[in-house]
Coordinates of C-alpha atoms and ligand atoms in Angstrom, one line a residue:
X1 CA -91.3 27.1 235.9
X2 CA -93.3 30.2 234.9
X3 CA -93.8 32.8 237.6
X4 CA -97.3 34.2 238.5
X5 CA -97.5 38.0 238.2
X6 CA -100.2 39.7 240.2
X7 CA -102.1 42.4 238.5
X8 CA -103.3 45.1 240.9
X9 CA -105.9 47.2 239.2
X10 CA -106.1 50.9 240.1
X11 CA -108.6 52.1 237.5
X12 CA -111.0 53.0 240.3
X13 CA -108.4 54.9 242.4
X14 CA -105.5 56.3 240.3
X15 CA -107.6 56.0 237.1
X16 CA -110.5 57.9 238.7
X17 CA -108.0 60.7 239.8
X18 CA -107.6 61.6 236.1
X19 CA -108.9 65.1 235.3
X20 CA -112.5 65.1 234.4
X21 CA -113.4 61.6 235.6
X22 CA -116.1 61.4 238.3
X23 CA -117.5 57.9 238.8
X24 CA -120.4 57.5 241.2
X25 CA -120.8 54.5 243.5
X26 CA -123.0 52.6 241.1
X27 CA -120.6 53.1 238.2
X28 CA -117.6 52.1 240.3
X29 CA -119.4 48.9 241.3
X30 CA -120.2 48.2 237.7
X31 CA -116.5 48.5 236.8
X32 CA -115.5 46.4 239.8
X33 CA -117.8 43.6 238.7
X34 CA -116.2 43.7 235.3
X35 CA -112.7 43.6 236.9
X36 CA -113.9 40.6 238.8
X37 CA -114.9 38.8 235.6
X38 CA -111.5 39.9 234.2
X39 CA -109.9 38.1 237.1
X40 CA -107.6 40.8 238.3
X41 CA -105.8 39.8 241.6
X42 CA -106.5 43.1 243.5
X43 CA -109.0 45.8 242.9
X44 CA -108.0 49.2 244.4
X45 CA -111.5 50.5 245.0
X46 CA -110.8 54.0 246.2
X47 CA -109.2 56.4 248.7
X48 CA -111.8 56.4 251.5
X49 CA -110.6 59.5 253.3
X50 CA -110.8 61.6 250.2
X51 CA -114.6 61.7 249.8
X52 CA -117.8 60.2 251.0
X53 CA -118.4 58.7 247.6
X54 CA -114.9 57.0 247.6
X55 CA -115.7 55.7 251.1
X56 CA -119.0 54.3 250.0
X57 CA -117.5 52.8 246.9
X58 CA -115.0 50.8 248.9
X59 CA -117.8 49.7 251.2
X60 CA -120.1 48.6 248.4
X61 CA -117.4 46.9 246.4
X62 CA -116.2 45.1 249.5
X63 CA -119.7 43.8 250.2
X64 CA -120.3 42.6 246.6
X65 CA -117.0 41.2 245.4
X66 CA -115.6 38.3 247.4
X67 CA -113.2 36.6 245.0
X68 CA -110.7 39.4 244.8
X69 CA -108.6 41.3 247.2
X70 CA -110.1 44.8 247.7
X71 CA -107.6 47.6 248.4
X72 CA -108.2 51.0 249.9
X73 CA -105.6 53.8 249.8
X74 CA -104.5 55.7 252.9
X75 CA -101.8 58.3 253.5
X76 CA -99.4 57.3 256.3
X77 CA -101.6 59.1 258.9
X78 CA -103.9 57.5 261.5
X79 CA -107.2 59.0 260.3
X80 CA -106.6 57.8 256.8
X81 CA -105.8 54.3 257.9
X82 CA -108.7 54.0 260.3
X83 CA -111.1 55.2 257.6
X84 CA -109.7 52.7 255.1
X85 CA -110.0 50.0 257.7
X86 CA -113.6 50.9 258.3
X87 CA -114.5 51.1 254.6
X88 CA -113.0 47.6 254.1
X89 CA -114.8 46.0 257.1
X90 CA -117.0 43.8 254.8
X91 CA -114.2 42.8 252.5
X92 CA -113.3 39.1 252.3
X93 CA -109.7 39.9 251.5
X94 CA -108.9 43.5 252.5
X95 CA -105.7 45.3 251.5
X96 CA -104.7 48.6 253.1
X97 CA -102.4 50.5 250.7
X98 CA -100.5 53.1 252.7
X99 CA -98.0 55.6 251.3
X100 CA -95.6 58.4 252.1
X101 CA -93.0 60.0 249.8
X102 CA -89.4 59.0 249.9
X103 CA -87.9 61.6 247.6
X104 CA -86.2 64.7 249.1
X105 CA -88.2 66.9 246.7
X106 CA -91.5 65.7 248.1
X107 CA -90.4 65.5 251.7
X108 CA -89.0 69.0 251.7
X109 CA -91.5 70.9 249.6
X110 CA -94.7 68.9 250.1
X111 CA -94.6 67.0 253.4
X112 CA -92.2 69.3 255.3
X113 CA -90.7 66.2 257.0
X114 CA -87.2 65.0 257.5
X115 CA -86.1 61.6 256.2
X116 CA -86.1 60.2 259.7
X117 CA -89.6 61.5 260.4
X118 CA -90.8 59.9 257.2
X119 CA -89.5 56.6 258.2
X120 CA -91.3 56.7 261.6
X121 CA -94.5 57.7 259.8
X122 CA -94.1 54.8 257.4
X123 CA -93.5 52.3 260.1
X124 CA -96.3 53.5 262.3
X125 CA -98.7 53.5 259.3
X126 CA -98.0 49.9 258.4
X127 CA -98.3 48.8 262.1
X128 CA -101.7 50.6 262.4
X129 CA -102.9 49.1 259.1
X130 CA -102.0 45.6 260.3
X131 CA -104.6 45.9 263.0
X132 CA -107.2 45.8 260.2
X133 CA -105.7 43.3 257.8
X134 CA -102.6 41.1 257.4
X135 CA -102.2 42.3 253.8
X136 CA -100.7 45.7 253.9
X137 CA -99.0 47.3 250.9
X138 CA -96.5 50.1 251.5
X139 CA -95.7 52.6 248.7
X140 CA -92.7 55.0 248.8
X141 CA -94.1 57.7 246.6
X142 CA -91.6 59.2 244.1
X143 CA -89.3 56.2 244.7
X144 CA -87.5 56.6 241.4
X145 CA -86.3 60.1 242.4
X146 CA -85.3 59.1 245.9
X147 CA -81.9 58.4 247.5
X148 CA -81.6 54.6 247.1
X149 CA -80.1 53.9 250.5
X150 CA -82.7 55.9 252.2
X151 CA -85.4 54.2 250.1
X152 CA -84.1 50.8 251.3
X153 CA -84.1 51.9 254.9
X154 CA -87.7 53.0 254.5
X155 CA -88.7 49.7 252.9
X156 CA -86.9 47.8 255.7
X157 CA -88.9 49.7 258.3
X158 CA -92.1 48.8 256.4
X159 CA -91.2 45.2 256.3
X160 CA -90.4 45.1 260.0
X161 CA -93.7 46.7 260.7
X162 CA -95.5 43.9 258.8
X163 CA -95.9 45.0 255.2
X164 CA -96.5 42.2 252.7
X165 CA -96.1 44.2 249.5
X166 CA -93.6 47.0 248.8
X167 CA -94.5 49.3 246.0
X168 CA -91.9 51.2 244.0
X169 CA -93.8 53.9 242.3
X170 CA -92.4 55.9 239.4
X171 CA -94.8 58.6 240.4
X172 CA -93.9 61.1 237.8
X173 CA -93.1 58.7 235.0
X174 CA -89.5 59.8 234.9
X175 CA -87.5 56.6 235.0
X176 CA -85.8 55.0 232.0
X177 CA -86.3 51.2 231.7
X178 CA -82.7 50.2 232.5
X179 CA -82.6 52.7 235.4
X180 CA -85.8 51.4 236.9
X181 CA -84.5 47.8 236.5
X182 CA -81.3 48.7 238.3
X183 CA -83.3 50.3 241.1
X184 CA -85.3 47.0 241.5
X185 CA -82.0 45.1 241.6
X186 CA -80.6 47.6 244.2
X187 CA -83.7 47.2 246.4
X188 CA -83.5 43.5 246.3
X189 CA -79.8 43.5 247.1
X190 CA -79.9 46.0 249.9
X191 CA -83.2 45.6 251.8
X192 CA -83.2 43.2 254.7
X193 CA -86.3 40.9 254.6
X194 CA -87.1 41.7 251.0
X195 CA -87.3 37.9 250.1
X196 CA -90.5 37.7 252.3
X197 CA -92.5 40.3 250.5
X198 CA -93.8 41.0 247.0
X199 CA -92.3 43.9 245.1
X200 CA -94.9 45.8 243.2
X201 CA -94.3 48.4 240.4
X202 CA -96.5 51.4 239.7
X203 CA -95.4 53.3 236.6
X204 CA -96.8 56.4 235.3
X205 CA -96.7 57.1 231.6
X206 CA -95.4 60.7 231.3
X207 CA -92.7 59.7 228.9
X208 CA -94.6 56.8 227.4
X209 CA -92.5 54.2 229.3
X210 CA -94.9 52.9 231.8
X211 CA -95.5 49.5 230.2
X212 CA -91.8 49.0 229.2
X213 CA -90.7 49.9 232.8
X214 CA -93.2 47.6 234.4
X215 CA -92.2 44.7 232.2
X216 CA -88.5 45.2 232.8
X217 CA -89.2 45.4 236.5
X218 CA -90.8 42.0 236.6
X219 CA -87.9 40.6 234.6
X220 CA -85.8 41.9 237.5
X221 CA -87.8 40.3 240.3
X222 CA -91.0 42.3 240.9
X223 CA -94.1 40.1 241.4
X224 CA -96.9 42.6 241.0
X225 CA -97.8 45.3 238.4
X226 CA -100.2 48.1 239.1
X227 CA -102.3 48.9 236.1
X228 CA -105.4 50.7 234.9
X229 CA -107.8 49.9 232.2
X230 CA -107.0 51.9 229.0
X231 CA -104.1 53.4 230.9
X232 CA -106.2 56.1 232.6
X233 CA -104.7 57.8 235.7
X234 CA -103.0 61.0 236.9
X235 CA -101.7 63.1 234.0
X236 CA -100.5 60.7 231.2
X237 CA -101.9 57.8 233.2
X238 CA -100.7 54.5 234.4
X239 CA -99.4 51.4 232.7
X240 CA -102.3 50.2 230.6
X241 CA -103.9 47.0 231.9
X242 CA -104.6 45.5 228.5
X243 CA -101.0 46.2 227.2
X244 CA -99.4 44.6 230.2
X245 CA -101.7 41.5 230.1
X246 CA -101.1 41.0 226.4
X247 CA -97.3 41.5 226.6
X248 CA -97.2 38.9 229.3
X249 CA -99.4 36.5 227.2
X250 CA -98.0 37.2 223.7
X251 CA -94.4 36.9 224.8
X252 CA -94.9 34.2 227.5
X253 CA -92.3 31.9 226.0
X254 CA -89.6 34.5 226.3
X255 CA -90.7 36.1 229.6
X256 CA -91.8 33.0 231.4
X257 CA -94.5 34.7 233.4
X258 CA -98.3 34.1 233.6
X259 CA -101.3 35.9 235.0
X260 CA -104.8 34.7 235.8
X261 CA -106.4 37.2 233.6
X262 CA -109.4 36.2 231.6
X263 CA -108.2 37.7 228.3
X264 CA -111.5 37.4 226.6
X265 CA -113.0 40.1 228.9
X266 CA -110.4 42.7 227.9
X267 CA -112.3 44.4 225.2
X268 CA -115.6 44.5 227.1
X269 CA -113.7 46.0 230.1
X270 CA -112.1 48.6 227.9
X271 CA -115.4 49.6 226.4
X272 CA -117.1 49.9 229.8
X273 CA -114.4 52.1 231.2
X274 CA -114.5 54.3 228.1
X275 CA -118.3 54.6 228.4
X276 CA -118.4 55.4 232.1
X277 CA -115.3 57.7 232.3
X278 CA -115.9 59.5 229.0
X279 CA -112.2 58.9 228.2
X280 CA -112.2 57.5 224.7
X281 CA -109.1 55.8 223.2
X282 CA -107.2 56.6 220.0
X283 CA -108.1 54.3 217.1
X284 CA -104.5 53.1 217.1
X285 CA -104.3 52.5 220.9
X286 CA -102.5 49.2 221.4
X287 CA -104.7 46.1 222.0
X288 CA -108.1 47.9 222.2
X289 CA -108.0 50.7 219.6
X290 CA -110.7 50.5 216.9
X291 CA -108.2 49.9 214.1
X292 CA -105.5 47.7 215.7
X293 CA -106.8 44.6 214.0
X294 CA -107.9 46.4 210.8
X295 CA -105.8 46.4 207.6
X296 CA -106.2 48.8 204.8
X297 CA -103.0 48.9 202.9
X298 CA -103.1 46.7 199.8
X299 CA -99.8 44.9 200.6
X300 CA -100.9 44.1 204.1
X301 CA -104.3 42.9 203.0
X302 CA -102.7 40.6 200.5
X303 CA -100.4 39.2 203.2
X304 CA -103.4 38.8 205.6
X305 CA -105.4 36.9 203.0
X306 CA -102.5 34.5 202.5
X307 CA -101.7 34.0 206.1
X308 CA -102.9 36.0 209.1
X309 CA -99.6 35.9 211.0
X310 CA -97.9 37.9 208.2
X311 CA -99.2 41.1 209.9
X312 CA -100.8 40.1 213.2
X313 CA -99.1 38.9 216.4
X314 CA -102.3 38.5 218.4
X315 CA -105.8 37.2 217.6
X316 CA -108.5 39.8 218.3
X317 CA -110.9 37.0 219.3
X318 CA -108.5 36.2 222.2
X319 CA -109.3 39.5 223.8
X320 CA -113.0 39.3 223.0
X321 CA -112.7 41.7 220.0
X322 CA -114.2 41.4 216.6
X323 CA -112.3 39.3 214.1
X324 CA -109.6 41.1 212.0
X325 CA -111.0 43.2 209.3
X326 CA -109.7 44.2 205.9
X327 CA -110.9 47.8 205.6
X328 CA -111.6 48.8 202.0
X329 CA -110.3 52.3 201.4
X330 CA -108.0 54.2 199.0
X331 CA -105.0 52.2 200.0
X332 CA -106.6 48.8 199.4
X333 CA -105.6 46.5 196.5
X334 CA -107.5 44.4 194.1
X335 CA -107.1 41.2 196.0
X336 CA -109.1 42.4 199.1
X337 CA -111.6 44.1 196.9
X338 CA -112.4 41.0 194.9
X339 CA -112.5 38.9 198.0
X340 CA -115.0 41.2 199.6
X341 CA -117.3 41.4 196.6
X342 CA -117.3 37.7 196.4
X343 CA -118.2 37.4 200.0
X344 CA -121.1 39.8 199.3
X345 CA -122.3 37.2 196.7
X346 CA -121.4 39.0 193.5
X347 CA -120.0 36.8 190.6
X348 CA -118.5 39.2 188.1
X349 CA -116.6 38.8 184.9
X350 CA -113.0 40.1 184.6
X351 CA -114.2 43.2 182.7
X352 CA -116.9 43.9 185.3
X353 CA -114.4 43.5 188.1
X354 CA -112.1 46.0 186.4
X355 CA -114.9 48.5 186.0
X356 CA -116.2 48.1 189.5
X357 CA -112.6 48.3 190.9
X358 CA -112.1 51.7 189.1
X359 CA -115.4 52.9 190.5
X360 CA -114.3 51.7 194.0
X361 CA -111.0 53.6 193.8
X362 CA -112.7 56.6 192.6
X363 CA -115.2 56.7 195.5
X364 CA -112.5 55.7 198.1
X365 CA -110.4 58.6 197.1
X366 CA -113.3 60.9 198.2
X367 CA -114.9 59.0 200.9
X368 CA -112.1 57.2 202.8
X369 CA -113.7 54.0 204.2
X370 CA -115.9 52.1 201.8
X371 CA -118.7 50.1 203.4
X372 CA -120.4 46.9 202.1
X373 CA -123.4 49.0 201.1
X374 CA -121.1 51.4 199.2
X375 CA -119.7 48.4 197.4
X376 CA -123.1 47.2 196.4
X377 CA -123.9 50.7 195.1
X378 CA -120.7 50.9 193.2
X379 CA -121.3 47.5 191.5
X380 CA -124.9 48.4 190.6
X381 CA -123.6 51.7 189.3
X382 CA -120.7 50.5 187.3
X383 CA -121.8 47.3 185.8
X384 CA -125.5 47.6 185.2
X385 CA -126.7 49.6 182.2
X386 CA -129.8 51.5 183.2
X387 CA -132.8 52.7 181.4
X388 CA -133.4 56.4 181.8
X389 CA -136.9 56.2 183.4
X390 CA -136.7 59.8 184.6
X391 CA -135.1 62.1 182.1
X392 CA -134.2 65.8 182.8
X393 CA -135.8 68.1 180.3
X394 CA -135.0 71.4 181.9
X395 CA -134.4 73.1 185.2
X396 CA -134.4 76.7 186.5
X397 CA -133.3 78.0 189.9
X398 CA -133.8 81.3 191.6
X399 CA -131.2 81.9 194.3
X400 CA -129.7 84.7 196.1
X401 CA -128.5 86.1 199.5
X402 CA -131.8 87.4 200.7
X403 CA -134.4 85.1 199.0
X404 CA -135.3 81.5 199.6
X405 CA -134.0 79.2 196.9
X406 CA -136.6 78.0 194.4
X407 CA -136.2 75.4 191.7
X408 CA -138.5 74.4 188.8
X409 CA -137.7 71.1 187.2
X410 CA -139.2 69.4 184.1
X411 CA -138.8 65.7 183.9
X412 CA -139.8 63.3 181.1
X413 CA -141.5 60.2 182.5
X414 CA -142.7 57.6 180.0
X415 CA -142.6 60.3 177.2
X416 CA -144.7 62.8 179.3
X417 CA -143.3 66.0 180.6
X418 CA -144.0 66.5 184.3
X419 CA -143.1 69.8 186.0
X420 CA -142.8 70.8 189.6
X421 CA -141.4 73.7 191.7
X422 CA -140.2 73.7 195.2
X423 CA -138.4 75.8 197.8
X424 CA -135.3 74.4 199.5
X425 CA -132.3 75.0 201.6
X426 CA -130.2 76.2 198.7
X427 CA -130.6 75.5 195.0
X428 CA -129.6 71.8 195.1
X429 CA -132.0 71.0 197.9
X430 CA -134.8 72.9 196.1
X431 CA -134.1 70.9 192.9
X432 CA -134.1 67.6 194.7
X433 CA -137.4 68.4 196.4
X434 CA -139.0 69.4 193.1
X435 CA -137.8 66.1 191.7
X436 CA -139.2 64.2 194.7
X437 CA -142.6 65.8 194.0
X438 CA -142.5 64.4 190.5
X439 CA -141.2 60.9 191.1
X440 CA -143.0 60.2 194.4
X441 CA -140.2 57.8 195.3
X442 CA -139.3 57.5 199.0
X443 CA -135.6 57.9 199.0
X444 CA -133.3 59.6 201.5
X445 CA -129.9 61.2 200.6
X446 CA -127.1 59.6 202.7
X447 CA -124.1 61.0 201.0
X448 CA -123.3 63.9 198.6
X449 CA -119.9 64.7 197.2
X450 CA -118.7 67.1 194.6
X451 CA -115.4 67.3 192.9
X452 CA -113.9 69.3 190.0
X453 CA -112.6 66.9 187.4
X454 CA -110.9 69.5 185.3
X455 CA -109.2 72.9 185.9
X456 CA -110.1 76.5 185.3
X457 CA -113.3 78.6 185.4
X458 CA -115.1 76.1 183.2
X459 CA -114.1 73.1 185.2
X460 CA -116.4 70.1 185.0
X461 CA -118.0 69.2 188.4
X462 CA -118.6 65.6 189.1
X463 CA -121.3 64.9 191.7
X464 CA -121.9 61.6 193.4
X465 CA -124.9 60.9 195.6
X466 CA -125.9 57.8 197.6
X467 CA -129.6 57.3 198.2
X468 CA -131.3 54.8 200.4
X469 CA -134.8 53.6 199.6
X470 CA -136.1 50.8 201.8
X471 CA -133.4 48.0 201.7
X472 CA -131.9 49.4 198.5
X473 CA -128.8 51.6 198.5
X474 CA -127.7 53.1 195.3
X475 CA -125.1 55.5 194.0
X476 CA -125.8 58.0 191.3
X477 CA -123.4 60.2 189.4
X478 CA -123.6 63.2 187.1
X479 CA -121.2 65.6 185.5
X480 CA -121.6 69.1 184.1
X481 CA -119.9 72.4 184.0
X482 CA -122.9 73.6 186.1
X483 CA -122.8 72.1 189.5
X484 CA -126.6 72.3 190.0
X485 CA -127.1 70.4 186.8
X486 CA -124.5 67.8 187.8
X487 CA -126.3 67.4 191.1
X488 CA -129.7 67.0 189.4
X489 CA -128.2 64.4 187.0
X490 CA -126.6 62.4 189.8
X491 CA -129.9 62.4 191.7
X492 CA -131.9 61.3 188.7
X493 CA -129.3 58.6 188.0
X494 CA -129.7 57.2 191.5
X495 CA -133.5 57.3 191.2
X496 CA -133.3 55.5 187.9
X497 CA -131.3 52.7 189.7
X498 CA -134.0 52.5 192.3
X499 CA -136.6 52.0 189.6
X500 CA -134.4 49.2 188.1
X501 CA -134.7 47.4 191.5
X502 CA -138.4 48.0 191.8
X503 CA -138.9 46.6 188.3
X504 CA -136.8 43.5 189.0
X505 CA -138.6 42.7 192.3
Ligands
KIV1 O1 -98.2 57.4 241.7 C1 -98.1 57.1 242.9 O2 -97.0 57.3 243.5 C2 -99.3 56.7 243.6 C3 -99.1 56.2 245.0 C4 -100.3 56.6 245.8 C5 -98.8 54.7 244.9 O3 -100.3 56.6 243.0
ZN2 ZN1 -100.0 56.7 240.8

């Protein structure tokens, strides 16, 4: 039968210890309410002795959230434990999480304690914590760099004093997966009373192994994983909540574990934590990154269109994310391009598709991601012949380092020459403003790109502009060996396309 794995969320404690993160009480409460909806088993709400704000956060979260266990951190010293106990007084299910280091490096340099003294402190701390609650978690900090027999002695003392959970932190993210698994095996084989407590794992990600180590540890008998949303935490952070939850779910048949997590809340939780902590995530961050359900390469898009499982092992909808997306860009193929333009309602002949596809590749090369509006502009541009309503007759610019750019432009409109002059921020801007005076069209420039399409001093410049006018978005292009002329031509080309829309309305 599948075994339940508890998820202990430390976003508000270890996560909040990450450099630059400062959550106030209201923000912590907001995250705790979201963790409640996510259905985590334990919310570590703070380290009450460390600050007034941490103390108050634990108080407020304890008052508000009654369905989860609420944990507070305390060093193995009386004042910390009493403060944690006080902060948790309103909690329906309080957890005191007390810790002391077990590695010689920490004991000697940081705590200045002998091993025997540390064991006494650990035992006393657990006993004292038991006065406040029957759910006490004991952590042997830096467990993975500790002498194993000493570690087991320390855990035995904690069990005898009444601990319900023993945490095995890989505090500095140093352990290798097999090594960590062997440590769990060793603790299970050599700690008296271990069968009566839950083994918890708390892995830091300094070597990028936090998730792998945590998963291997539960395969070796641990029953609880400590996680943080988006993996935030000290230095490189903790095992990422969303990754652990999705490994356990996606590979449940092989792993035979389950959690109570409400997977559909994952994306919302990730977004909230990003927003409140200011820690964004990389676009390729597993599970919650912007592009992890987006496919741009032609071969992948082709596979996805035939069957989603060709390139996806999870459904974005399952974590409350947007459906998979085929992003159109320079790596995209014809299959995805045609599918998208059909979805946008265009019915094109083979020749038109060919022309539009060429235009698409051309723009994608310069612009990267091509939006639906860009696609509409490309199609309008490539397949519709347009009448030259506004025709360039001449232009002149005055430009220099110490004078304001001025442009004079003459445009033929319905056989009449209309002229205008304008200042601008550079010669192109001045020319566009002069043209605006003539046409009177309300259009805003949303994109301008220029490229040399041949080599040498007399290279031809190709300019593309995208203009928005009300609901209409059009692309215009123009070429010339003179970049100002190419710019003016592309601008007029786009304006002529807007006129085409106006006339057909
Ligand atoms: O990383 C660590 O060892 C900790 C302990 C307080 C559990 O965060
Ligand atoms: Zn930690």
